[in-house]
Amino acid sequence: MPIREDGQKVVGLAPSRQSSFYGRDIVSVRQFSREDLAYIMGVADEMRSIVKRVGATDLLKGYVLANLFYEPSTRTSSSFIAAMQRLGGAVIPIHGVQYSSVSKGESLPDTIRTLECYADVIVLRHPEVGASEVAARYCSKPVISAGDGIGEHPTQGLLDLYTIYTELGTIDGLHVAMVGDLRNGRTVHSLARLLRLYDTRLSFVAPDLLRLPEEIKEELLAAGRPVAETDRVEDIIANVDVLYVTRVQKERFADLRLYEAVKDYYEITPELMAQAREKMALMHPLPRVGEIHYDVDDDPRAAYFRQMENGMYIRMALLAAVLGKA
Ligand code: ASP
């Protein structure tokens, strides 16, 4: 199908109420304005209420999603599948690329060109930074990144932002701290970039080896956001509204001795949570491998299970929006 000159992809009949998401690729959170974010969070609210009331709708009946994962995933892949199915659409799941023609040496552009013959939208997770942008260039249907290496994870960023909003009722005015592997954690990169659009204060908690990339810090400073860095959770836990904890990304380490040296740097325990505000949100993109003690799970401030549920509503909203049905 043709790609229009303004970059919008033609994905079917023009919708009656076009959103700026219609026919677009979702490859980096840098493409969003505050208006876009308010819109997509509003649609996610509608999706939540549909699921709670009737479980599913036929909004995307007749549409097909290709879910193409070159890296492991539990939440992102299954929530995209659930999202498409709850919207009445169908899914081509490709989760073990070793069983596809990728193992015969097929290039990403050729795999994408193949899938666009069968699907209306492609979700792609890939180990290389920028892979979804490359895929989007070759694809006349919308491509949604499900994470590209240590780059970004835009749909996780959106669901994290939505979780902050649903947990605390606002985003402006908040102090958000991010803890753990800020260097390799793509979810951190996307969420930090989204928060630069809001009146937020940001603290980054990491050992030297895992500090936030300079480039992202500069983007935040250029947007006028106050940024602080420390390597101790104890320095900030008493005065944050959001504590966003991440796993050390073992798969990104060439030298596993370095991973061993930092893997157990942080653990959020009930004792630490006792120092935190009564009203705050403890978040984690998951999986956790020791950064949050299981005894914290019953704390009402532990938002990570609600956070992953929110992922399905945000992904329903995105699928409907890029296909012009939101
Ligand atoms: N699931 C998230 C991601 O794919 C976080 C993680 O793996 O640590 O980036």
Tab-separated table of N, CA and C in Angstrom, residues 210-319:
chain	number	residue	atom	x	y	z
A	210	LEU	N	26.402	1.861	35.671
A	210	LEU	CA	25.038	1.747	35.124
A	210	LEU	C	24.332	3.096	35.000
A	211	ARG	N	25.122	4.172	34.982
A	211	ARG	CA	24.501	5.507	34.951
A	211	ARG	C	23.757	5.800	33.651
A	212	LEU	N	22.791	6.703	33.763
A	212	LEU	CA	21.993	7.117	32.609
A	212	LEU	C	22.904	7.671	31.501
A	213	PRO	N	22.659	7.300	30.231
A	213	PRO	CA	23.473	7.867	29.144
A	213	PRO	C	23.421	9.403	29.148
A	214	GLU	N	24.576	9.977	28.911
A	214	GLU	CA	24.730	11.436	28.920
A	214	GLU	C	23.725	12.114	27.979
A	215	GLU	N	23.519	11.493	26.816
A	215	GLU	CA	22.624	12.044	25.785
A	215	GLU	C	21.204	12.266	26.352
A	216	ILE	N	20.734	11.318	27.147
A	216	ILE	CA	19.372	11.446	27.679
A	216	ILE	C	19.348	12.504	28.777
A	217	LYS	N	20.412	12.524	29.583
A	217	LYS	CA	20.484	13.562	30.630
A	217	LYS	C	20.431	14.944	29.979
A	218	GLU	N	21.162	15.087	28.883
A	218	GLU	CA	21.162	16.390	28.205
A	218	GLU	C	19.785	16.761	27.659
A	219	GLU	N	19.067	15.771	27.143
A	219	GLU	CA	17.699	16.043	26.647
A	219	GLU	C	16.817	16.554	27.781
A	220	LEU	N	16.992	15.969	28.963
A	220	LEU	CA	16.166	16.377	30.110
A	220	LEU	C	16.534	17.787	30.550
A	221	LEU	N	17.822	18.052	30.600
A	221	LEU	CA	18.270	19.387	31.023
A	221	LEU	C	17.825	20.440	30.018
A	222	ALA	N	17.911	20.086	28.720
A	222	ALA	CA	17.485	21.032	27.675
A	222	ALA	C	15.994	21.333	27.794
A	223	ALA	N	15.231	20.365	28.309
A	223	ALA	CA	13.781	20.588	28.483
A	223	ALA	C	13.500	21.305	29.808
A	224	GLY	N	14.560	21.632	30.547
A	224	GLY	CA	14.388	22.401	31.790
A	224	GLY	C	14.042	21.557	33.006
A	225	ARG	N	14.275	20.252	32.929
A	225	ARG	CA	13.945	19.383	34.071
A	225	ARG	C	15.111	19.297	35.036
A	226	PRO	N	14.854	19.503	36.342
A	226	PRO	CA	15.941	19.317	37.310
A	226	PRO	C	16.312	17.833	37.405
A	227	VAL	N	17.611	17.558	37.344
A	227	VAL	CA	18.099	16.171	37.353
A	227	VAL	C	19.124	16.017	38.473
A	228	ALA	N	18.965	14.952	39.278
A	228	ALA	CA	19.957	14.670	40.324
A	228	ALA	C	20.422	13.234	40.162
A	229	GLU	N	21.674	12.965	40.567
A	229	GLU	CA	22.190	11.595	40.475
A	229	GLU	C	22.824	11.189	41.797
A	230	THR	N	22.629	9.931	42.162
A	230	THR	CA	23.245	9.382	43.365
A	230	THR	C	23.386	7.877	43.143
A	231	ASP	N	24.089	7.190	44.048
A	231	ASP	CA	24.085	5.725	43.921
A	231	ASP	C	23.399	5.079	45.121
A	232	ARG	N	22.723	5.891	45.959
A	232	ARG	CA	22.078	5.340	47.160
A	232	ARG	C	20.575	5.592	47.159
A	233	VAL	N	19.772	4.545	47.212
A	233	VAL	CA	18.312	4.703	47.284
A	233	VAL	C	17.941	5.447	48.574
A	234	GLU	N	18.705	5.203	49.631
A	234	GLU	CA	18.414	5.840	50.930
A	234	GLU	C	18.440	7.365	50.823
A	235	ASP	N	19.197	7.906	49.863
A	235	ASP	CA	19.281	9.372	49.727
A	235	ASP	C	17.969	9.987	49.262
A	236	ILE	N	17.152	9.202	48.530
A	236	ILE	CA	15.994	9.828	47.889
A	236	ILE	C	14.637	9.235	48.296
A	237	ILE	N	14.650	8.038	48.885
A	237	ILE	CA	13.383	7.307	49.018
A	237	ILE	C	12.331	8.060	49.832
A	238	ALA	N	12.758	8.874	50.770
A	238	ALA	CA	11.782	9.553	51.635
A	238	ALA	C	11.037	10.666	50.903
A	239	ASN	N	11.568	11.150	49.800
A	239	ASN	CA	10.854	12.271	49.165
A	239	ASN	C	10.592	12.097	47.677
A	240	VAL	N	10.241	10.862	47.290
A	240	VAL	CA	9.849	10.665	45.888
A	240	VAL	C	8.376	10.260	45.807
A	241	ASP	N	7.760	10.607	44.672
A	241	ASP	CA	6.375	10.180	44.418
A	241	ASP	C	6.354	8.859	43.663
A	242	VAL	N	7.407	8.642	42.872
A	242	VAL	CA	7.491	7.393	42.106
A	242	VAL	C	8.900	6.840	42.256
A	243	LEU	N	8.987	5.564	42.611
A	243	LEU	CA	10.276	4.875	42.631
A	243	LEU	C	10.188	3.808	41.550
A	244	TYR	N	10.937	3.999	40.463
A	244	TYR	CA	10.871	3.114	39.296
A	244	TYR	C	12.135	2.262	39.298
A	245	VAL	N	11.963	0.978	39.666
A	245	VAL	CA	13.112	0.095	39.876
A	245	VAL	C	13.307	-0.794	38.650
A	246	THR	N	14.566	-1.049	38.278
A	246	THR	CA	14.812	-1.892	37.095
A	246	THR	C	15.836	-2.981	37.397
A	247	ARG	N	15.810	-3.987	36.579
A	247	ARG	CA	16.730	-5.128	36.660
A	247	ARG	C	18.045	-4.759	35.965
A	248	VAL	N	19.160	-5.324	36.440
A	248	VAL	CA	20.416	-5.165	35.700
A	248	VAL	C	20.336	-6.085	34.481
A	249	GLN	N	20.566	-5.500	33.300
A	249	GLN	CA	20.301	-6.185	32.029
A	249	GLN	C	21.465	-7.104	31.661
A	250	LYS	N	21.459	-8.274	32.261
A	250	LYS	CA	22.557	-9.242	32.100
A	250	LYS	C	22.934	-9.468	30.636
A	251	GLU	N	21.891	-9.557	29.769
A	251	GLU	CA	22.142	-9.896	28.362
A	251	GLU	C	22.917	-8.818	27.606
A	252	ARG	N	23.087	-7.645	28.221
A	252	ARG	CA	23.820	-6.554	27.539
A	252	ARG	C	25.299	-6.511	27.940
A	253	PHE	N	25.726	-7.399	28.840
A	253	PHE	CA	27.102	-7.357	29.325
A	253	PHE	C	27.988	-8.298	28.514
A	254	ALA	N	29.070	-7.742	27.934
A	254	ALA	CA	30.025	-8.598	27.232
A	254	ALA	C	30.885	-9.322	28.270
A	255	ASP	N	31.158	-8.658	29.393
A	255	ASP	CA	31.991	-9.232	30.445
A	255	ASP	C	31.104	-9.527	31.664
A	256	LEU	N	30.801	-10.813	31.859
A	256	LEU	CA	29.851	-11.177	32.927
A	256	LEU	C	30.403	-10.910	34.327
A	257	ARG	N	31.722	-10.709	34.419
A	257	ARG	CA	32.265	-10.357	35.750
A	257	ARG	C	31.760	-8.985	36.173
A	258	LEU	N	31.596	-8.113	35.203
A	258	LEU	CA	31.074	-6.769	35.516
A	258	LEU	C	29.627	-6.878	35.977
A	259	TYR	N	28.860	-7.750	35.301
A	259	TYR	CA	27.467	-7.976	35.710
A	259	TYR	C	27.415	-8.481	37.152
A	260	GLU	N	28.268	-9.463	37.459
A	260	GLU	CA	28.282	-10.034	38.818
A	260	GLU	C	28.579	-8.946	39.851
A	261	ALA	N	29.409	-7.998	39.471
A	261	ALA	CA	29.806	-6.959	40.423
A	261	ALA	C	28.655	-6.013	40.764
A	262	VAL	N	27.686	-5.870	39.880
A	262	VAL	CA	26.622	-4.873	40.123
A	262	VAL	C	25.222	-5.482	40.259
A	263	LYS	N	25.084	-6.780	40.029
A	263	LYS	CA	23.733	-7.346	39.891
A	263	LYS	C	22.894	-7.236	41.171
A	264	ASP	N	23.551	-7.259	42.320
A	264	ASP	CA	22.773	-7.204	43.568
A	264	ASP	C	22.885	-5.847	44.259
A	265	TYR	N	23.106	-4.833	43.507
A	265	TYR	CA	23.356	-3.503	44.085
A	265	TYR	C	22.167	-3.000	44.889
A	266	TYR	N	20.958	-3.243	44.404
A	266	TYR	CA	19.766	-2.710	45.080
A	266	TYR	C	18.766	-3.803	45.383
A	267	GLU	N	18.130	-3.665	46.556
A	267	GLU	CA	16.955	-4.493	46.832
A	267	GLU	C	15.981	-3.634	47.646
A	268	ILE	N	14.776	-3.482	47.117
A	268	ILE	CA	13.759	-2.717	47.842
A	268	ILE	C	13.073	-3.684	48.814
A	269	THR	N	13.169	-3.371	50.084
A	269	THR	CA	12.640	-4.250	51.139
A	269	THR	C	11.529	-3.508	51.900
A	270	PRO	N	10.744	-4.230	52.715
A	270	PRO	CA	9.742	-3.547	53.548
A	270	PRO	C	10.397	-2.481	54.442
A	271	GLU	N	11.611	-2.731	54.902
A	271	GLU	CA	12.300	-1.756	55.771
A	271	GLU	C	12.575	-0.459	55.011
A	272	LEU	N	12.993	-0.594	53.750
A	272	LEU	CA	13.230	0.615	52.947
A	272	LEU	C	11.904	1.324	52.667
A	273	MET	N	10.871	0.534	52.340
A	273	MET	CA	9.562	1.126	52.039
A	273	MET	C	8.995	1.873	53.242
A	274	ALA	N	9.421	1.493	54.434
A	274	ALA	CA	8.944	2.188	55.642
A	274	ALA	C	9.411	3.644	55.645
A	275	GLN	N	10.461	3.935	54.884
A	275	GLN	CA	10.954	5.315	54.827
A	275	GLN	C	10.262	6.137	53.739
A	276	ALA	N	9.497	5.454	52.881
A	276	ALA	CA	8.891	6.160	51.739
A	276	ALA	C	7.590	6.841	52.146
A	277	ARG	N	7.133	7.756	51.295
A	277	ARG	CA	5.873	8.464	51.573
A	277	ARG	C	4.702	7.504	51.616
A	278	GLU	N	3.655	7.959	52.314
A	278	GLU	CA	2.452	7.129	52.392
A	278	GLU	C	1.783	7.028	51.024
A	279	LYS	N	1.813	8.169	50.291
A	279	LYS	CA	1.239	8.150	48.947
A	279	LYS	C	2.386	8.222	47.934
A	280	MET	N	2.688	7.125	47.338
A	280	MET	CA	3.718	7.057	46.289
A	280	MET	C	3.480	5.764	45.515
A	281	ALA	N	4.186	5.612	44.388
A	281	ALA	CA	4.032	4.382	43.599
A	281	ALA	C	5.392	3.726	43.411
A	282	LEU	N	5.444	2.448	43.756
A	282	LEU	CA	6.644	1.648	43.502
A	282	LEU	C	6.403	0.878	42.206
A	283	MET	N	7.238	1.135	41.202
A	283	MET	CA	7.012	0.525	39.881
A	283	MET	C	8.223	-0.294	39.431
A	284	HIS	N	7.972	-1.194	38.495
A	284	HIS	CA	9.044	-2.022	37.917
A	284	HIS	C	8.505	-2.530	36.577
A	285	PRO	N	9.300	-2.441	35.498
A	285	PRO	CA	8.775	-2.934	34.200
A	285	PRO	C	8.679	-4.460	34.170
A	286	LEU	N	9.399	-5.136	35.069
A	286	LEU	CA	9.431	-6.598	35.173
A	286	LEU	C	10.073	-7.218	33.926
A	287	PRO	N	10.746	-8.346	33.985
A	287	PRO	CA	10.823	-9.213	35.156
A	287	PRO	C	11.756	-8.669	36.244
A	288	ARG	N	11.460	-9.046	37.502
A	288	ARG	CA	12.375	-8.698	38.592
A	288	ARG	C	13.238	-9.921	38.882
A	289	VAL	N	14.485	-9.654	39.194
A	289	VAL	CA	15.377	-10.764	39.564
A	289	VAL	C	16.097	-10.395	40.864
A	290	GLY	N	15.291	-10.014	41.858
A	290	GLY	CA	15.866	-9.727	43.166
A	290	GLY	C	15.852	-8.262	43.574
A	291	GLU	N	15.398	-7.356	42.688
A	291	GLU	CA	15.478	-5.917	43.051
A	291	GLU	C	14.364	-5.481	43.978
A	292	ILE	N	13.248	-6.241	43.992
A	292	ILE	CA	12.152	-5.911	44.908
A	292	ILE	C	11.818	-7.179	45.674
A	293	HIS	N	11.932	-7.127	46.968
A	293	HIS	CA	11.648	-8.314	47.800
A	293	HIS	C	10.161	-8.678	47.689
A	294	TYR	N	9.886	-9.999	47.642
A	294	TYR	CA	8.489	-10.445	47.513
A	294	TYR	C	7.617	-9.951	48.675
A	295	ASP	N	8.207	-9.686	49.813
A	295	ASP	CA	7.426	-9.201	50.960
A	295	ASP	C	6.849	-7.803	50.733
A	296	VAL	N	7.316	-7.134	49.694
A	296	VAL	CA	6.791	-5.790	49.407
A	296	VAL	C	5.483	-5.880	48.598
A	297	ASP	N	5.219	-7.049	48.008
A	297	ASP	CA	4.110	-7.157	47.049
A	297	ASP	C	2.744	-6.745	47.608
A	298	ASP	N	2.526	-6.973	48.893
A	298	ASP	CA	1.218	-6.633	49.462
A	298	ASP	C	1.105	-5.177	49.899
A	299	ASP	N	2.186	-4.447	49.792
A	299	ASP	CA	2.153	-3.021	50.127
A	299	ASP	C	1.245	-2.316	49.111
A	300	PRO	N	0.270	-1.540	49.546
A	300	PRO	CA	-0.626	-0.895	48.561
A	300	PRO	C	0.108	0.027	47.583
A	301	ARG	N	1.311	0.443	47.936
A	301	ARG	CA	2.079	1.314	47.035
A	301	ARG	C	2.782	0.513	45.930
A	302	ALA	N	2.819	-0.809	46.071
A	302	ALA	CA	3.461	-1.657	45.045
A	302	ALA	C	2.551	-1.691	43.822
A	303	ALA	N	2.955	-0.989	42.768
A	303	ALA	CA	2.058	-0.795	41.614
A	303	ALA	C	2.416	-1.687	40.438
A	304	TYR	N	3.442	-2.545	40.584
A	304	TYR	CA	3.951	-3.242	39.387
A	304	TYR	C	2.995	-4.254	38.773
A	305	PHE	N	2.083	-4.810	39.550
A	305	PHE	CA	1.131	-5.741	38.919
A	305	PHE	C	0.030	-4.958	38.189
A	306	ARG	N	-0.394	-3.855	38.782
A	306	ARG	CA	-1.366	-2.990	38.078
A	306	ARG	C	-0.718	-2.417	36.823
A	307	GLN	N	0.570	-2.090	36.939
A	307	GLN	CA	1.334	-1.549	35.799
A	307	GLN	C	1.287	-2.514	34.610
A	308	MET	N	1.479	-3.812	34.867
A	308	MET	CA	1.479	-4.716	33.706
A	308	MET	C	0.077	-4.914	33.142
A	309	GLU	N	-0.936	-4.815	33.983
A	309	GLU	CA	-2.314	-4.870	33.448
A	309	GLU	C	-2.558	-3.649	32.549
A	310	ASN	N	-2.073	-2.490	33.000
A	310	ASN	CA	-2.244	-1.284	32.188
A	310	ASN	C	-1.647	-1.434	30.794
A	311	GLY	N	-0.622	-2.288	30.696
A	311	GLY	CA	0.025	-2.498	29.399
A	311	GLY	C	-0.958	-2.966	28.342
A	312	MET	N	-1.882	-3.801	28.741
A	312	MET	CA	-2.840	-4.299	27.747
A	312	MET	C	-3.765	-3.164	27.270
A	313	TYR	N	-4.193	-2.306	28.193
A	313	TYR	CA	-5.109	-1.219	27.779
A	313	TYR	C	-4.393	-0.226	26.864
A	314	ILE	N	-3.137	0.081	27.213
A	314	ILE	CA	-2.376	1.003	26.360
A	314	ILE	C	-2.157	0.381	24.980
A	315	ARG	N	-1.874	-0.910	24.939
A	315	ARG	CA	-1.607	-1.556	23.630
A	315	ARG	C	-2.898	-1.694	22.828
A	316	MET	N	-4.016	-1.901	23.507
A	316	MET	CA	-5.308	-1.875	22.787
A	316	MET	C	-5.511	-0.496	22.178
A	317	ALA	N	-5.230	0.532	22.975
A	317	ALA	CA	-5.421	1.909	22.497
A	317	ALA	C	-4.532	2.190	21.292
A	318	LEU	N	-3.272	1.752	21.367
A	318	LEU	CA	-2.334	2.020	20.264
A	318	LEU	C	-2.738	1.291	18.990
A	319	LEU	N	-3.126	0.021	19.126
A	319	LEU	CA	-3.524	-0.751	17.943
A	319	LEU	C	-4.738	-0.104	17.284
